[in-house]
Amino acid sequence: MKITKIEAFAFRLPPRRDFRWAGLIANLGGFVAVRIETEGGFVGFGEATPLPDWGGDWERRCGETQVTVCHIVNAVLGPALVGMDATAVTAARRAMDRLVVGNVYAKCAIDIALHDVWGKIVGLPIYKLLGGAVREAVPVAHMIGLMPEDEALIEGIEAAADGVRALQVKGGVDAERDIRLAAALRLELGGDMTLRLDANQGYGHGKAAARIVDRLVDAGISMIEQPTKGLTYMAQVTASSAVPIIADESCWNVNDALDISQARAADSISIYLAKAGGFVGAAKVACVADAQLMACDVNGSIESAIGTAANVQFALAQPAVTLGAVIAVSAPAGTHPCQVAGRYYEDDILAEPMAFANGAILALDAPGLGITVDEDKLMHYRCD
């Protein structure tokens, strides 16, 4: 089945509340959709959630925006891929890498759409194309954004009431606030809740970060994500920490994963399809982590239903992905299964809500991404 058309356009969903993390400038909810058509009338969807202000350790990666992603897809990558076999996903990724350096969000959106259409062509969900399921559901870690402590505590309590057993608590701006909040959440939620503090590189150099990590552990934190910048500082913290340290900004692709392993800079890796440029690149990261016995999660920038479905499909198939995934639970307006947990938007662009039980998103078994995109609603939220 040859590709006949590729287009990208921006859209925006209405957020339930303001969700922020250290360094984030824009509000959540801005996306780029990629739509691929093939011979035979098959249609695949992909998504990017670009951020202009997020670029890895020491700003070594370039931020992307809705405008840049649309331009790269529509003017550079899309025209070059038209006429290619839609199921040749690895060849497509290699072709994209030859055409343009970086721009991984744009490549990811196309990669997801190609996997979606491939699954529809052969009648299988993506997780079966990736080797089959190693788990029946994907546990969700609800993100508590940077917000006043009293609001953050309520957010955590209400998310726990919805059944999630893991929280990602955003911090890194004020360590004393983070320590107080960690202690309050642990007191309210008990010892069974996994509390993961994400500092987004905010705790300074290695020794300073290590001291803060020690105090967070005393307050009841279970694991800490990206407390500092760079592999040297990360390795200092990891060596002294009593709880697992997760690399996020430090790990974008398979080469970063190899460097982290060699430097012993983290115990775990947070995998983003976007950072790795899609399923093809992310699978390489997961393989390295699995070989090194490094637990992973699937994370992102709180995608719409398209990106969330891609995350679920990936997590179902990867043995290394054993940590709670920081992803949305996607549902159209008025149908969300939770009051708070995984509920970041008031509406979404899928026809039916994702099935959610016992704190986890159940397997998406329909062909491709496993969801039906509501194209009328997608056009309603289009903003370009």
Coordinates of C-alpha atoms in Angstrom, one line a residue:
M1 CA 0.0 0.0 0.0
K2 CA 1.6 3.2 -1.1
I3 CA 1.3 6.5 0.7
T4 CA -0.8 8.9 -1.4
K5 CA -1.1 12.0 1.0
I6 CA 0.4 13.3 4.2
E7 CA -0.8 16.5 5.9
A8 CA -0.2 18.1 9.2
F9 CA -2.3 20.8 11.1
A10 CA -2.5 22.2 14.6
F11 CA -5.3 21.7 17.0
R12 CA -6.0 22.5 20.7
L13 CA -8.0 20.9 23.4
P14 CA -9.5 22.6 26.5
P15 CA -7.6 21.8 29.7
R16 CA -9.4 20.8 32.9
R17 CA -7.2 23.1 34.9
D18 CA -3.8 24.8 34.6
F19 CA -1.1 22.2 34.5
R20 CA 2.5 23.3 34.6
W21 CA 6.0 22.1 35.4
A22 CA 9.4 23.8 35.9
G23 CA 10.4 25.6 32.7
L24 CA 7.1 25.1 30.9
I25 CA 5.9 28.4 29.3
A26 CA 2.8 27.5 27.3
N27 CA -0.3 25.9 28.6
L28 CA -1.0 22.3 27.9
G29 CA -3.4 21.4 25.1
G30 CA -1.5 22.3 21.9
F31 CA -0.9 19.6 19.3
V32 CA -0.2 18.8 15.7
A33 CA -2.1 16.1 14.0
V34 CA -0.7 14.2 11.0
R35 CA -3.1 12.4 8.7
I36 CA -1.8 9.8 6.2
E37 CA -3.8 8.4 3.3
T38 CA -2.8 5.3 1.3
E39 CA -4.0 3.4 -1.7
G40 CA -7.1 1.5 -0.9
G41 CA -8.5 4.3 1.3
F42 CA -6.7 3.5 4.5
V43 CA -6.1 6.5 6.9
G44 CA -3.7 6.7 9.7
F45 CA -3.3 9.4 12.4
G46 CA -0.2 10.6 14.3
E47 CA 0.4 13.4 16.8
A48 CA 3.1 15.7 18.1
T49 CA 2.9 17.7 21.3
P50 CA 5.8 20.1 20.6
L51 CA 7.4 22.4 23.2
P52 CA 9.6 25.3 22.3
D53 CA 11.2 25.5 25.7
W54 CA 12.3 21.9 26.3
G55 CA 15.5 20.5 24.9
G56 CA 17.4 18.1 27.1
D57 CA 20.6 18.4 29.1
W58 CA 22.3 21.8 28.7
E59 CA 19.8 22.8 25.9
R60 CA 21.5 20.4 23.5
R61 CA 18.2 19.5 21.8
C62 CA 16.1 22.0 19.9
G63 CA 12.6 23.0 20.9
E64 CA 9.8 22.6 18.4
T65 CA 6.5 24.4 17.9
Q66 CA 3.2 23.7 16.2
V67 CA 4.3 25.9 13.4
T68 CA 7.7 24.2 12.9
V69 CA 6.2 20.7 13.0
C70 CA 3.6 21.6 10.5
H71 CA 6.1 23.1 8.2
I72 CA 8.6 20.2 8.4
V73 CA 5.9 17.7 7.8
N74 CA 4.1 19.5 5.0
A75 CA 7.0 21.0 3.2
V76 CA 9.9 18.5 3.8
L77 CA 9.1 15.1 5.1
G78 CA 5.6 14.5 3.7
P79 CA 6.3 15.1 0.1
A80 CA 9.4 12.9 0.2
L81 CA 7.4 10.0 1.7
V82 CA 4.5 10.0 -0.7
G83 CA 4.8 7.0 -2.9
M84 CA 6.6 4.9 -0.3
D85 CA 5.2 1.7 1.1
A86 CA 3.1 2.7 4.1
T87 CA 4.1 -0.4 6.0
A88 CA 7.9 0.2 5.6
V89 CA 8.2 2.1 8.9
T90 CA 11.9 1.6 9.4
A91 CA 12.7 2.7 5.9
A92 CA 10.6 5.7 6.4
R93 CA 12.4 6.7 9.5
R94 CA 15.8 6.3 7.8
A95 CA 14.5 8.4 4.9
M96 CA 13.4 11.2 7.4
D97 CA 16.7 11.2 9.1
R98 CA 18.5 11.7 5.8
L99 CA 16.2 14.6 4.9
V100 CA 16.4 16.6 8.1
V101 CA 18.5 16.6 11.3
G102 CA 16.6 16.6 14.6
N103 CA 12.9 17.7 14.4
V104 CA 12.0 14.5 16.3
Y105 CA 8.5 15.7 17.1
A106 CA 7.7 16.0 13.4
K107 CA 9.2 12.6 12.7
C108 CA 7.3 11.1 15.7
A109 CA 4.0 12.3 14.4
I110 CA 4.6 10.7 11.0
D111 CA 5.9 7.5 12.6
I112 CA 2.8 7.1 14.7
A113 CA 0.5 7.7 11.7
L114 CA 2.5 5.1 9.7
H115 CA 2.1 2.5 12.4
D116 CA -1.6 3.3 12.7
V117 CA -2.2 2.8 9.0
W118 CA 0.0 -0.3 8.9
G119 CA -2.1 -1.8 11.7
K120 CA -5.3 -1.0 9.9
I121 CA -4.1 -2.5 6.6
V122 CA -3.3 -5.8 8.3
G123 CA -6.1 -5.7 10.9
L124 CA -4.0 -5.7 14.0
P125 CA -3.4 -3.3 16.9
I126 CA 0.1 -1.7 17.0
Y127 CA 1.2 -3.6 20.1
K128 CA 0.9 -6.9 18.1
L129 CA 3.1 -5.3 15.3
L130 CA 5.7 -4.6 18.0
G131 CA 5.9 -8.2 19.2
G132 CA 2.7 -8.7 21.2
A133 CA 1.5 -7.8 24.6
V134 CA 3.6 -8.5 27.7
R135 CA 0.9 -7.0 30.0
E136 CA -2.9 -6.7 29.8
A137 CA -3.1 -3.0 30.9
V138 CA -0.9 0.1 31.4
P139 CA -0.9 1.5 35.0
V140 CA -1.2 5.3 35.1
A141 CA 0.8 7.7 37.2
H142 CA -1.3 10.9 37.6
M143 CA 0.7 14.1 37.2
I144 CA 0.3 16.8 39.8
G145 CA 1.5 20.0 38.2
L146 CA 3.1 23.0 39.9
M147 CA 0.3 24.5 41.9
P148 CA -0.3 25.7 45.5
E149 CA 0.4 23.0 48.1
D150 CA -3.2 22.8 49.3
E151 CA -4.4 22.4 45.7
A152 CA -1.7 19.8 44.9
L153 CA -2.7 17.8 48.0
I154 CA -6.3 17.7 47.0
E155 CA -5.4 16.8 43.4
G156 CA -3.4 13.8 44.8
I157 CA -6.1 12.7 47.2
E158 CA -8.8 12.8 44.5
A159 CA -6.6 11.0 41.9
A160 CA -6.0 8.3 44.5
A161 CA -9.8 8.0 45.0
D162 CA -10.1 7.3 41.2
G163 CA -7.9 4.2 41.7
V164 CA -4.4 5.2 40.6
R165 CA -1.5 3.9 42.7
A166 CA 1.2 6.2 41.5
L167 CA 1.6 10.0 41.3
Q168 CA 4.1 12.1 39.5
V169 CA 4.6 15.3 41.6
K170 CA 6.1 18.2 39.7
G171 CA 8.7 20.2 41.6
G172 CA 12.1 21.7 41.1
V173 CA 11.3 25.3 41.6
D174 CA 11.2 25.4 45.5
A175 CA 12.8 22.4 47.2
E176 CA 11.3 23.3 50.6
R177 CA 7.8 23.3 49.0
D178 CA 8.5 19.9 47.4
I179 CA 9.6 18.4 50.7
R180 CA 6.6 19.7 52.5
L181 CA 4.2 18.4 49.8
A182 CA 5.9 15.0 49.7
A183 CA 5.4 14.6 53.4
A184 CA 1.8 15.7 53.3
L185 CA 1.0 13.4 50.4
R186 CA 2.6 10.4 52.1
L187 CA 0.7 11.1 55.4
E188 CA -2.6 11.3 53.5
L189 CA -2.1 8.5 51.1
G190 CA -0.2 5.9 53.1
G191 CA 2.7 3.7 52.2
D192 CA 1.2 1.9 49.2
M193 CA 1.1 4.9 46.9
T194 CA 4.1 5.4 44.7
L195 CA 5.2 9.0 45.0
R196 CA 7.5 10.2 42.2
L197 CA 9.0 13.7 42.4
D198 CA 9.9 15.2 39.0
A199 CA 12.3 18.1 39.5
N200 CA 12.8 18.8 35.8
Q201 CA 16.5 19.4 36.4
G202 CA 15.8 22.0 39.0
Y203 CA 17.9 21.1 42.0
G204 CA 21.3 22.5 40.9
H205 CA 24.7 20.8 40.8
G206 CA 25.3 17.3 42.0
K207 CA 26.0 17.8 45.6
A208 CA 23.2 20.2 46.2
A209 CA 20.8 17.9 44.4
A210 CA 21.9 14.9 46.4
R211 CA 21.2 16.7 49.7
I212 CA 17.7 17.6 48.5
V213 CA 17.1 14.0 47.4
D214 CA 18.0 12.7 50.8
R215 CA 15.5 15.0 52.4
L216 CA 12.8 14.0 49.9
V217 CA 13.5 10.4 50.7
D218 CA 13.0 11.1 54.4
A219 CA 9.7 12.9 53.5
G220 CA 8.4 9.7 51.8
I221 CA 9.3 10.0 48.1
S222 CA 9.5 6.7 46.3
M223 CA 11.6 7.8 43.3
I224 CA 12.9 11.0 41.8
E225 CA 12.9 12.0 38.2
Q226 CA 15.7 14.2 36.7
P227 CA 16.9 16.0 39.8
T228 CA 19.7 17.8 38.0
K229 CA 21.4 18.3 34.6
G230 CA 24.0 16.3 32.8
L231 CA 25.3 12.7 33.3
T232 CA 28.1 13.8 35.7
Y233 CA 25.7 15.4 38.2
M234 CA 23.1 12.7 37.6
A235 CA 25.6 10.0 38.4
Q236 CA 26.6 11.8 41.6
V237 CA 23.0 11.8 42.8
T238 CA 22.3 8.2 41.6
A239 CA 25.3 6.9 43.5
S240 CA 24.2 8.4 46.8
S241 CA 20.4 8.0 46.5
A242 CA 18.4 5.5 48.5
V243 CA 15.6 5.5 46.0
P244 CA 15.7 5.1 42.2
I245 CA 16.7 8.0 40.0
I246 CA 14.9 8.4 36.7
A247 CA 16.5 10.0 33.6
D248 CA 14.1 12.1 31.5
E249 CA 15.7 15.1 29.9
S250 CA 19.0 13.3 29.9
C251 CA 17.7 10.5 27.6
W252 CA 16.2 11.2 24.2
N253 CA 17.5 8.3 22.0
V254 CA 19.3 5.1 22.0
N255 CA 22.7 6.7 22.2
D256 CA 21.7 8.7 25.3
A257 CA 20.5 5.4 26.8
L258 CA 23.9 3.8 26.2
D259 CA 25.7 6.8 27.7
I260 CA 23.4 6.7 30.8
S261 CA 24.1 3.1 31.3
Q262 CA 27.8 3.4 30.9
A263 CA 27.9 6.5 33.3
R264 CA 25.6 4.8 35.8
A265 CA 23.7 8.1 35.7
A266 CA 20.3 6.7 36.5
D267 CA 18.5 3.6 37.6
S268 CA 15.5 4.1 35.3
I269 CA 14.6 5.8 32.0
S270 CA 11.5 7.7 31.1
I271 CA 10.8 6.9 27.4
Y272 CA 9.0 9.4 25.2
L273 CA 8.0 8.4 21.7
A274 CA 8.5 12.1 20.8
K275 CA 12.0 12.3 22.1
A276 CA 13.0 9.2 20.1
G277 CA 11.2 10.2 17.0
G278 CA 8.4 7.6 17.3
F279 CA 8.0 3.8 17.8
V280 CA 11.1 2.9 15.8
G281 CA 13.5 5.0 17.9
A282 CA 11.7 4.4 21.3
A283 CA 11.9 0.6 20.8
K284 CA 15.7 0.9 20.7
V285 CA 15.8 2.9 24.0
A286 CA 13.6 0.2 25.6
C287 CA 15.8 -2.6 24.4
V288 CA 18.9 -1.0 25.9
A289 CA 17.1 -0.4 29.2
D290 CA 15.8 -4.0 29.2
A291 CA 19.3 -5.4 28.6
Q292 CA 20.6 -3.3 31.5
L293 CA 17.8 -4.2 33.9
M294 CA 16.6 -0.6 34.0
A295 CA 12.9 -0.1 34.7
C296 CA 11.2 2.3 32.3
D297 CA 7.9 4.3 32.1
V298 CA 6.2 5.8 29.1
N299 CA 5.9 9.5 29.5
G300 CA 5.1 12.5 27.4
S301 CA 3.7 16.0 27.5
I302 CA 0.1 14.9 28.2
E303 CA -1.0 14.1 24.6
S304 CA -4.4 14.0 23.1
A305 CA -6.1 10.6 22.4
I306 CA -3.9 10.0 19.4
G307 CA -0.6 10.3 21.2
T308 CA -2.0 8.6 24.3
A309 CA -3.1 5.6 22.3
A310 CA 0.4 5.4 20.8
N311 CA 1.9 5.4 24.3
V312 CA -0.5 2.7 25.5
Q313 CA 0.3 0.5 22.4
F314 CA 4.0 0.9 23.1
A315 CA 3.8 0.2 26.8
L316 CA 1.8 -3.0 26.2
A317 CA 4.6 -4.5 24.1
Q318 CA 7.7 -3.4 26.0
P319 CA 9.0 -5.6 28.8
A320 CA 11.1 -2.8 30.3
V321 CA 8.1 -0.5 30.8
T322 CA 7.1 -1.5 34.4
L323 CA 6.6 1.9 36.0
G324 CA 3.4 3.8 36.0
A325 CA 3.0 5.8 32.8
V326 CA 2.5 9.6 33.0
I327 CA -0.2 9.7 30.3
A328 CA -3.7 10.9 30.0
V329 CA -6.8 8.7 30.2
S330 CA -8.5 9.9 27.0
A331 CA -12.3 10.4 26.8
P332 CA -14.8 12.6 25.0
A333 CA -16.6 15.3 27.1
G334 CA -19.0 13.8 29.6
T335 CA -17.7 10.3 29.4
H336 CA -14.5 10.3 31.5
P337 CA -14.2 7.3 33.8
C338 CA -12.4 9.5 36.5
Q339 CA -13.0 12.7 38.3
V340 CA -9.3 13.6 38.4
A341 CA -6.9 10.7 37.5
G342 CA -5.6 11.0 34.0
R343 CA -8.1 13.7 33.3
Y344 CA -6.2 16.7 31.9
Y345 CA -8.7 17.9 29.2
E346 CA -12.4 18.5 29.2
D347 CA -12.8 16.9 25.8
D348 CA -10.8 14.7 23.4
I349 CA -11.0 13.7 19.8
L350 CA -11.8 10.0 20.1
A351 CA -15.3 8.5 19.6
E352 CA -15.4 6.4 22.8
P353 CA -13.5 6.7 26.1
M354 CA -10.6 4.5 26.8
A355 CA -11.4 1.6 29.2
F356 CA -9.9 2.2 32.6
A357 CA -9.9 -0.1 35.6
N358 CA -7.9 -0.5 38.8
G359 CA -5.7 2.5 38.0
A360 CA -4.8 1.3 34.5
I361 CA -5.8 1.8 30.8
L362 CA -6.9 -1.5 29.4
A363 CA -5.5 -2.8 26.1
L364 CA -6.6 -1.1 22.9
D365 CA -7.4 -4.0 20.7
A366 CA -8.8 -2.4 17.5
P367 CA -6.5 -2.2 14.5
G368 CA -3.8 0.4 14.5
L369 CA -3.9 2.8 17.4
G370 CA -7.0 1.0 18.7
I371 CA -9.2 4.1 18.8
T372 CA -11.6 5.7 16.4
V373 CA -10.7 9.4 15.8
D374 CA -13.7 11.7 15.6
E375 CA -12.7 13.7 12.6
D376 CA -15.5 16.1 13.0
K377 CA -14.4 17.0 16.4
L378 CA -10.8 17.1 15.3
M379 CA -11.7 19.7 12.7
H380 CA -13.7 21.6 15.4
Y381 CA -10.6 21.9 17.5
R382 CA -8.3 22.7 14.5
C383 CA -6.6 26.1 15.0
D384 CA -4.4 26.8 12.0

